[in-house]
PDB file of C-alpha atoms in Angstrom:
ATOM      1  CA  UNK A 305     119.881 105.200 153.952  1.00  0.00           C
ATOM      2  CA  UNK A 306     121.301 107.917 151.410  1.00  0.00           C
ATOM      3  CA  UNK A 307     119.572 106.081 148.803  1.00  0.00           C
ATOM      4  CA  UNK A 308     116.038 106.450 150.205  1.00  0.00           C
ATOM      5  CA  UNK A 309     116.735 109.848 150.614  1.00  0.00           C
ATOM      6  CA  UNK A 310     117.203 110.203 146.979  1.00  0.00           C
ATOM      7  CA  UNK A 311     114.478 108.346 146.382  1.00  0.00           C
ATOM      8  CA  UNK A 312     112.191 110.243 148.480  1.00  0.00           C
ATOM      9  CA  UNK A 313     113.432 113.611 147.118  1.00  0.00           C
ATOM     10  CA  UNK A 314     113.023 112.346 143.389  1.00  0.00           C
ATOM     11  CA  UNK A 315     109.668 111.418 144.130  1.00  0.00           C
ATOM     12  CA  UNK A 316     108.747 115.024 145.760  1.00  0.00           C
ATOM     13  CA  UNK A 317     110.087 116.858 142.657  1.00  0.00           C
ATOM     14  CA  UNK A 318     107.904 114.804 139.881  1.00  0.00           C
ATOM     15  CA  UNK A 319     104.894 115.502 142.535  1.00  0.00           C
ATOM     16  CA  UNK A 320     105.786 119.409 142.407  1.00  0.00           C
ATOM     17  CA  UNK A 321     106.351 119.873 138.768  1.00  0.00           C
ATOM     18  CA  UNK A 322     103.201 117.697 137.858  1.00  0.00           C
ATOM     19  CA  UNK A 323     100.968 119.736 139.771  1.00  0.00           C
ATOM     20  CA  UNK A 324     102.068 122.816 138.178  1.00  0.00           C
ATOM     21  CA  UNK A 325     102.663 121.773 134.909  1.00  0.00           C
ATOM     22  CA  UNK A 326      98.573 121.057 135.986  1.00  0.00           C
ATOM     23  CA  UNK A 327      97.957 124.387 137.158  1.00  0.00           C
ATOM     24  CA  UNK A 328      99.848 126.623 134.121  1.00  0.00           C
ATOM     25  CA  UNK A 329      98.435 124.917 131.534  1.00  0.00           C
ATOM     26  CA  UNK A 330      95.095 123.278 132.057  1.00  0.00           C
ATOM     27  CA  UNK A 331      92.620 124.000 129.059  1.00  0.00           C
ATOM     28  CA  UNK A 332      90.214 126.746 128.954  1.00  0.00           C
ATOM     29  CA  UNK A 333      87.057 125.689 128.213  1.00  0.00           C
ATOM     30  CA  UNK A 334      85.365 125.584 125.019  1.00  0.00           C
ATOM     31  CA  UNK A 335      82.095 127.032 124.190  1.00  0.00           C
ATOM     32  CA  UNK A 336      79.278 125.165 123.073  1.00  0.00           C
ATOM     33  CA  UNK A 337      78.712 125.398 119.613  1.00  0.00           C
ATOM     34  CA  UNK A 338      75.604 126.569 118.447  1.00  0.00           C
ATOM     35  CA  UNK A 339      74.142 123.775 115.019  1.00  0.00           C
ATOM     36  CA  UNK A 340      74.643 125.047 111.632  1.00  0.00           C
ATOM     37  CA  UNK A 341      71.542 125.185 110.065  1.00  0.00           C
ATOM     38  CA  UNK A 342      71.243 123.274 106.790  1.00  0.00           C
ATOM     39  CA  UNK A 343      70.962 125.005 103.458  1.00  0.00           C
ATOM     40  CA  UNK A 344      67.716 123.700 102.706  1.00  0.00           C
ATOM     41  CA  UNK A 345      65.969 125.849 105.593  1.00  0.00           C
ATOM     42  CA  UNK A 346      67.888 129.029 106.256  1.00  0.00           C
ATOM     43  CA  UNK A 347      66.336 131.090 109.379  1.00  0.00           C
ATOM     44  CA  UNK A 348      65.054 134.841 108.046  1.00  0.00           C
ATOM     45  CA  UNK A 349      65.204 137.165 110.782  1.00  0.00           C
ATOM     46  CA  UNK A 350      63.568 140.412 110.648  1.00  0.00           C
ATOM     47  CA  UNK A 351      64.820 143.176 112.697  1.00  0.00           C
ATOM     48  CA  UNK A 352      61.863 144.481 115.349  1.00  0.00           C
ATOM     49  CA  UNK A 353      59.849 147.050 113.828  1.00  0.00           C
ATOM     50  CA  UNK A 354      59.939 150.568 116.172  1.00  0.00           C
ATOM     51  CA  UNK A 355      57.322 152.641 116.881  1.00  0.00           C
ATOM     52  CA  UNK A 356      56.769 155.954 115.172  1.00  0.00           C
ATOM     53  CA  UNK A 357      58.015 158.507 117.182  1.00  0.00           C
ATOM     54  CA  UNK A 358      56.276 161.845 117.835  1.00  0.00           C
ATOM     55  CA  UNK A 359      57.733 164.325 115.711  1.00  0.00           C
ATOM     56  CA  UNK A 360      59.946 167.068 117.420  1.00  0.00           C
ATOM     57  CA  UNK A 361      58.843 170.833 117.177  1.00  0.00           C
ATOM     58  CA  UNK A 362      61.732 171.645 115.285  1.00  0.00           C
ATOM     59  CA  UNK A 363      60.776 169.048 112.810  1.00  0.00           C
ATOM     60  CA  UNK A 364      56.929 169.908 112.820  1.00  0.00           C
ATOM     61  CA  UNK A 365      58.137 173.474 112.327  1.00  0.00           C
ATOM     62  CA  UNK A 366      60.253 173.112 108.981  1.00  0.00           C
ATOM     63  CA  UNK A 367      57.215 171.341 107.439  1.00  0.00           C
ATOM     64  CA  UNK A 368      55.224 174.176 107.910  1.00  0.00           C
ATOM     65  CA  UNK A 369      57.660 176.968 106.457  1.00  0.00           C
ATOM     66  CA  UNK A 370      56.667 177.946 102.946  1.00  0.00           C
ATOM     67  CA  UNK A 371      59.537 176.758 100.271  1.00  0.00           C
ATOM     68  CA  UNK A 372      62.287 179.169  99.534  1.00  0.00           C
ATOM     69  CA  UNK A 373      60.414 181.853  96.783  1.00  0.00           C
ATOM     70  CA  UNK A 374      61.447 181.331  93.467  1.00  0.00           C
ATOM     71  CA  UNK A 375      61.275 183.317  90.043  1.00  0.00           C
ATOM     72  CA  UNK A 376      58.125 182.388  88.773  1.00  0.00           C
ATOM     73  CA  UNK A 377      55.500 183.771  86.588  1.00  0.00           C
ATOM     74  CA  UNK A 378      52.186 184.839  89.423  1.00  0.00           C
ATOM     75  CA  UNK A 379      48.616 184.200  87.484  1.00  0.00           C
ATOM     76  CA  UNK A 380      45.818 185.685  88.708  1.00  0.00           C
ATOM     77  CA  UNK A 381      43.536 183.305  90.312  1.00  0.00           C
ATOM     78  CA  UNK A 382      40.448 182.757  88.174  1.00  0.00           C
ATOM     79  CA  UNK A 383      37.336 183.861  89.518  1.00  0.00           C
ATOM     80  CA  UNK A 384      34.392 181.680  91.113  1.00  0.00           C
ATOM     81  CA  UNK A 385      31.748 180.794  88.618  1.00  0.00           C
ATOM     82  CA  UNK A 386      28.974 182.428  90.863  1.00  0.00           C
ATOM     83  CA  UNK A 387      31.235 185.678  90.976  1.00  0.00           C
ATOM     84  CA  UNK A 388      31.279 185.380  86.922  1.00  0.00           C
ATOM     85  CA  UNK A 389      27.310 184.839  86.798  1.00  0.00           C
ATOM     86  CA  UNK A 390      26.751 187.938  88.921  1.00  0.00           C
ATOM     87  CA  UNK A 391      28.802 189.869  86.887  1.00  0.00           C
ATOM     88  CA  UNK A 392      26.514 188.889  84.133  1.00  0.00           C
ATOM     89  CA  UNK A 393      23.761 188.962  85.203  1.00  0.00           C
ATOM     90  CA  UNK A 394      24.131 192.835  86.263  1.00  0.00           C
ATOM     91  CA  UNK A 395      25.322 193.709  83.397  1.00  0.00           C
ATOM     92  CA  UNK A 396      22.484 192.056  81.775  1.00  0.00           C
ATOM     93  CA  UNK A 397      20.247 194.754  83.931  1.00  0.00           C
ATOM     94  CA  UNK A 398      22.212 197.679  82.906  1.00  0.00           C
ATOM     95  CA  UNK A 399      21.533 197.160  79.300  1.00  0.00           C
ATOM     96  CA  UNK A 400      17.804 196.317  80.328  1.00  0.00           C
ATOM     97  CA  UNK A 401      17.725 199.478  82.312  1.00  0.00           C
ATOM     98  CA  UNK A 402      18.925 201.306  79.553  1.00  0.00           C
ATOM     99  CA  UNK A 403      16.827 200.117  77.210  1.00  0.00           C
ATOM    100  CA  UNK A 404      13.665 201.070  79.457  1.00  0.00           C
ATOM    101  CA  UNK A 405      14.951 204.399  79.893  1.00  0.00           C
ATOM    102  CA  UNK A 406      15.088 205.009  75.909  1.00  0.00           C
ATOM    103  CA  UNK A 407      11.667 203.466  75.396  1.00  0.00           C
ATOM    104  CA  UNK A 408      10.550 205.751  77.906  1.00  0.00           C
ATOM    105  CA  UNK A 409      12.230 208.744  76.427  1.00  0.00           C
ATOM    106  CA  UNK A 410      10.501 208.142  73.605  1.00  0.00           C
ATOM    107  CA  UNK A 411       7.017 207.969  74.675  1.00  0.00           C
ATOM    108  CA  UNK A 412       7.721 211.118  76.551  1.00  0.00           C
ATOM    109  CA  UNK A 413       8.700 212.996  73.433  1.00  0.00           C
ATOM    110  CA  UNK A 414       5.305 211.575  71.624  1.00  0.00           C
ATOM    111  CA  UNK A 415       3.163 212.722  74.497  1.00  0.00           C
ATOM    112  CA  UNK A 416       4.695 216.234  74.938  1.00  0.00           C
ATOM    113  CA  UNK A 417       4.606 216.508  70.960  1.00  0.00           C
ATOM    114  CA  UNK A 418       1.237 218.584  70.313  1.00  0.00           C
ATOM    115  CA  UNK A 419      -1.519 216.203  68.735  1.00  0.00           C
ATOM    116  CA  UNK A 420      -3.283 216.954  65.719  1.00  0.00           C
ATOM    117  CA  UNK A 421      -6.002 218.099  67.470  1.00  0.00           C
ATOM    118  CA  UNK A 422      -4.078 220.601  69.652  1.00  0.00           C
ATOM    119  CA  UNK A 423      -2.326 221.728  66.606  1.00  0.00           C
ATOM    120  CA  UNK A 424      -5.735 222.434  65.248  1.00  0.00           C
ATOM    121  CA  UNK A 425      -6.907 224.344  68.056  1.00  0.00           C
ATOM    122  CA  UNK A 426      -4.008 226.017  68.609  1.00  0.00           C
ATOM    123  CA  UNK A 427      -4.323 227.070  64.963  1.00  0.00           C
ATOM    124  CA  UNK A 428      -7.691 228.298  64.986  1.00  0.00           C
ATOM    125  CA  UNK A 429      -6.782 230.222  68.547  1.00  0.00           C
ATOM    126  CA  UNK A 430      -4.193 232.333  66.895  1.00  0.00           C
ATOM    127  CA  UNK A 431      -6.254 233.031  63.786  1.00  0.00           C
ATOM    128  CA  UNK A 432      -9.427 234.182  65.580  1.00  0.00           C
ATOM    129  CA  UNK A 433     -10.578 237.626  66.795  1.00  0.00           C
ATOM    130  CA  UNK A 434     -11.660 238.215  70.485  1.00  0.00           C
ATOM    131  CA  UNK A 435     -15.032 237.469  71.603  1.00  0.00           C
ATOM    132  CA  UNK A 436     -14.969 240.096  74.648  1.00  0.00           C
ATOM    133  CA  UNK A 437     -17.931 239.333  76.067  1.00  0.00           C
ATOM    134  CA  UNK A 438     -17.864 235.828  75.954  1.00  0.00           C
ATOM    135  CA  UNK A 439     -14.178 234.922  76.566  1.00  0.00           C
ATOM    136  CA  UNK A 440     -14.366 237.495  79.528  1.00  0.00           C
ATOM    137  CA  UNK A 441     -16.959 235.540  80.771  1.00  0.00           C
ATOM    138  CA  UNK A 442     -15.402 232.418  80.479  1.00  0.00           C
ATOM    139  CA  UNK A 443     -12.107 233.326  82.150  1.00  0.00           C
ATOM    140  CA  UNK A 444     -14.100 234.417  84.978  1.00  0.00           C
ATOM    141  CA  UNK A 445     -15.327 231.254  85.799  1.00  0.00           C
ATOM    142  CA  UNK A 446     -12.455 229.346  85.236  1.00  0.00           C
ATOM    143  CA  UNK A 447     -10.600 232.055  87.455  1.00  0.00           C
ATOM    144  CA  UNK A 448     -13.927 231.540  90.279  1.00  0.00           C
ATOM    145  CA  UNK A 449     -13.355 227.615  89.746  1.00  0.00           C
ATOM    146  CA  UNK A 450      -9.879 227.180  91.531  1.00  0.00           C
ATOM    147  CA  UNK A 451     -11.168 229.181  94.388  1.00  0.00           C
ATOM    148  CA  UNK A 452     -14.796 228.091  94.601  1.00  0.00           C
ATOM    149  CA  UNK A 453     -13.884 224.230  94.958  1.00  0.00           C
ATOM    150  CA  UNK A 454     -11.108 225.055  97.535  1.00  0.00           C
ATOM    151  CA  UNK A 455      -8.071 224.308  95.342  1.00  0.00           C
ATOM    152  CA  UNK A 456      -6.261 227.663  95.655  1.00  0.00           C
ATOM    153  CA  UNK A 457      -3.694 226.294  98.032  1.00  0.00           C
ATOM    154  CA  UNK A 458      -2.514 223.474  95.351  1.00  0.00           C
ATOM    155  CA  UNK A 459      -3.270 224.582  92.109  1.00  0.00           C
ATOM    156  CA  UNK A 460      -3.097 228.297  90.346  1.00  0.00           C
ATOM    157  CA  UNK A 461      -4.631 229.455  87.242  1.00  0.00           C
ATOM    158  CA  UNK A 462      -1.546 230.317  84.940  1.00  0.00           C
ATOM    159  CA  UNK A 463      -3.186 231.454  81.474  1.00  0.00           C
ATOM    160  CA  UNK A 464      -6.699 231.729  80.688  1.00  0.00           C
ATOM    161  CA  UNK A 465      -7.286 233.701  77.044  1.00  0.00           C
ATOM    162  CA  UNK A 466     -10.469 233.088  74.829  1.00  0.00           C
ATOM    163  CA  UNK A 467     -11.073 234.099  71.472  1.00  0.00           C
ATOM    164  CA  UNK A 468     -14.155 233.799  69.767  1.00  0.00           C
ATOM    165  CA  UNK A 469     -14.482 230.434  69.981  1.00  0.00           C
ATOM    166  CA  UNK A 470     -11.357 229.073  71.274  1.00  0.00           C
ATOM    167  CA  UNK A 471      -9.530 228.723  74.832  1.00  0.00           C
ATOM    168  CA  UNK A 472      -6.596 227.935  76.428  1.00  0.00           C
ATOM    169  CA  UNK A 473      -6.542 227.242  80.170  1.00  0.00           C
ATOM    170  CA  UNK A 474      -2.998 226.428  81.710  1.00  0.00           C
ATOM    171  CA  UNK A 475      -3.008 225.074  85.690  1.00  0.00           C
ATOM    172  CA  UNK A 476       0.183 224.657  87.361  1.00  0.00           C
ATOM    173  CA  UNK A 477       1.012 223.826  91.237  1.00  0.00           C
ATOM    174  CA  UNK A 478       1.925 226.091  94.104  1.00  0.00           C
ATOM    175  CA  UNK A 479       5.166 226.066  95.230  1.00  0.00           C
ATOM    176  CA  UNK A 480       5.909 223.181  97.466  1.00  0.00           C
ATOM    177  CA  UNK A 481       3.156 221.054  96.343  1.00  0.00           C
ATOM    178  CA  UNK A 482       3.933 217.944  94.196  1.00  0.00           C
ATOM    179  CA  UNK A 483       0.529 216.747  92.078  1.00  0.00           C
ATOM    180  CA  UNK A 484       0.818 213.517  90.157  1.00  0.00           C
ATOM    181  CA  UNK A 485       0.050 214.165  86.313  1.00  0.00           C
ATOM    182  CA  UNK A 486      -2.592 210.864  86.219  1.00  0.00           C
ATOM    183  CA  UNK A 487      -4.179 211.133  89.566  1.00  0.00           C
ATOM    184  CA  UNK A 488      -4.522 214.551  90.843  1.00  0.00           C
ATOM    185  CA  UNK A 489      -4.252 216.572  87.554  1.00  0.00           C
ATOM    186  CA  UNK A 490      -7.299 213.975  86.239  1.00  0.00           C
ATOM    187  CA  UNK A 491      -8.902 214.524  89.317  1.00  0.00           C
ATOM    188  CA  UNK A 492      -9.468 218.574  88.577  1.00  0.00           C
ATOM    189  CA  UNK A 493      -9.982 218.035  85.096  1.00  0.00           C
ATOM    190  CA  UNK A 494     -13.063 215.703  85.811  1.00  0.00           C
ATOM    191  CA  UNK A 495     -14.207 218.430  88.356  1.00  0.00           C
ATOM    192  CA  UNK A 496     -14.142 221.427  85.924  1.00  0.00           C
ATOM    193  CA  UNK A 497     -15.487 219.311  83.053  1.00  0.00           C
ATOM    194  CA  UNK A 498     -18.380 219.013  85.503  1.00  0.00           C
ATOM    195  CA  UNK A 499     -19.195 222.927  85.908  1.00  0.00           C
ATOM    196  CA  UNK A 500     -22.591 223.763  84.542  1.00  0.00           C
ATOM    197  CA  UNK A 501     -20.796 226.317  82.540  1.00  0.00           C
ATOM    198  CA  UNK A 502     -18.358 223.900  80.853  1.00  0.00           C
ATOM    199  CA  UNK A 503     -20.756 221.832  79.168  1.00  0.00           C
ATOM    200  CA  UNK A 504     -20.731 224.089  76.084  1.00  0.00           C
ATOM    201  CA  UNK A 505     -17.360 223.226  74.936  1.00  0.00           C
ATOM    202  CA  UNK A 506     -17.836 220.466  72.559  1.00  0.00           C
ATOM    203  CA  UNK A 507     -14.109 219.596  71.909  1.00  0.00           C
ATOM    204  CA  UNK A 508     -11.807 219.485  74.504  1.00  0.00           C
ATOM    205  CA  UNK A 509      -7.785 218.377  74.320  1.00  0.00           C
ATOM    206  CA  UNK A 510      -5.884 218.095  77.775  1.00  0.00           C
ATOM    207  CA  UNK A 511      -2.096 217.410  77.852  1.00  0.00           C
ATOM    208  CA  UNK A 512      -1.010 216.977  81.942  1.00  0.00           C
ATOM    209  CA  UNK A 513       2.560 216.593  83.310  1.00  0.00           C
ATOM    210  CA  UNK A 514       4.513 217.244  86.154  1.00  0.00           C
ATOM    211  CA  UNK A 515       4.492 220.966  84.834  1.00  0.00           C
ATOM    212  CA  UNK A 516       0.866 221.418  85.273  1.00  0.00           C
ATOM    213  CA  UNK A 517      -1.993 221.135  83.079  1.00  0.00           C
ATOM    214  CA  UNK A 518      -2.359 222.524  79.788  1.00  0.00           C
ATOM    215  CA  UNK A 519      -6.349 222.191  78.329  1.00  0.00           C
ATOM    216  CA  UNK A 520      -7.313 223.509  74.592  1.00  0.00           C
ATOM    217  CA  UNK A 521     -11.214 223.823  74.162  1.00  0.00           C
ATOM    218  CA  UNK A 522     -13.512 225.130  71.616  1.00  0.00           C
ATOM    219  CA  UNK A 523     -17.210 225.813  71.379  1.00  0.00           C
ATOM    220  CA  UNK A 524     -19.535 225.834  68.857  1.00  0.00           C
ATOM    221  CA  UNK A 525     -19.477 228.929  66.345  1.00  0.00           C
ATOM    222  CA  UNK A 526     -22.407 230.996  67.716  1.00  0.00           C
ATOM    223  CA  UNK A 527     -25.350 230.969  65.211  1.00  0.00           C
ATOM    224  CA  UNK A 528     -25.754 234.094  63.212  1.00  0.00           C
TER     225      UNK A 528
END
């Protein structure tokens, strides 16, 4: 009887210890292994490309700041070429424009210099006695003429002395009246040159300007 006791109890202790010799140390389980790949084809991988991302304000600001200013040497910045050309071609003018205004200087000073005819005149004028009767005659009609053809409110009668065959007439323009020296000054020497009275000068020199006009004529010596 005592002996199948033992028995029994031996048999209940190896069942005890087994099962927890079974439950301390049962193995953990091992992870599948993934296949080596072979040397002859190795697998590349490529990390994933990412999206540009917007830039931040910050960021967008510092681009836009100017770079720290430096020492440097500033050079003027050169000039378009139609600014240059412009600048020519004024200059160009001014010289033009001067040149005009000489050439016209000149011809002035040749048409107020007296011609020889005028010089002539003029001579003869200062070397001649007075013809009363005729040279008071003749200034009467040339003083009559700037009246009688209604030109007293334009024009007066300045100088009008005849010698004995010589005269000199000198016009000028009222005050506040501008005459042209071609047109209008022409104008009244064609209308005197056709008095009656006029046609016996036979030599006539006529000098106009923006003074007046100035007129040297001379008749024919009167026969003896």
């Amino acid at each position: 009887m005592n002996k199948q006791l033992v028995i029994t109890a031996l048999g209940a202790f190896t069942l005890g210890f087994g099962g927890g010799y079974m439950v301390f140390f049962e193995p953990s389980p091992v992870p599948a292994t993934q296949p080596t790949p072979s040397s002859d084809a190795q697998l590349v991988t490529h990390p994933p490309q990412l999206a540009a991302l917007p830039e931040s304000p910050q960021t967008a600001l510092k681009k836009q700041q100017p770079p720290p200013a430096t020492d440097t040497l500033e050079v003027a910045p050169e000039q378009p070429q139609g600014a240059a050309n412009s600048a020519s071609d004024i200059d160009t003018l001014r010289r033009e424009l001067a040149a005009a205004k000489q050439t016209i200087a000149t011809y002035k000073h040749i048409l107020d210099a007296p011609s020889d005819m005028e010089a002539e005149l003029k001579e003869r004028f200062t070397n001649q006695e007075r013809d009363e009767a005729w040279a008071y005659e003749v200034e009467t009609k040339v003083s009559d003429f700037v009246y009688s053809q209604g030109l007293a409110y334009k024009i007066k009668l300045d100088t009008a002395q005849c010698k004995q065959t010589v005269c000199r007439l000198q016009f000028s323009a009222q005050e506040d009246v501008e005459l042209d020296p071609r047109d209008d000054w022409h104008n009244i020497q064609n209308t005197l040159m056709e008095q009656p009275w006029w046609q016996q000068f036979h030599r006539t020199n006529s000098r106009s300007s923006e003074a007046g006009l100035n007129l040297w004529v001379e008749r024919l010596p009167p026969s003896s």
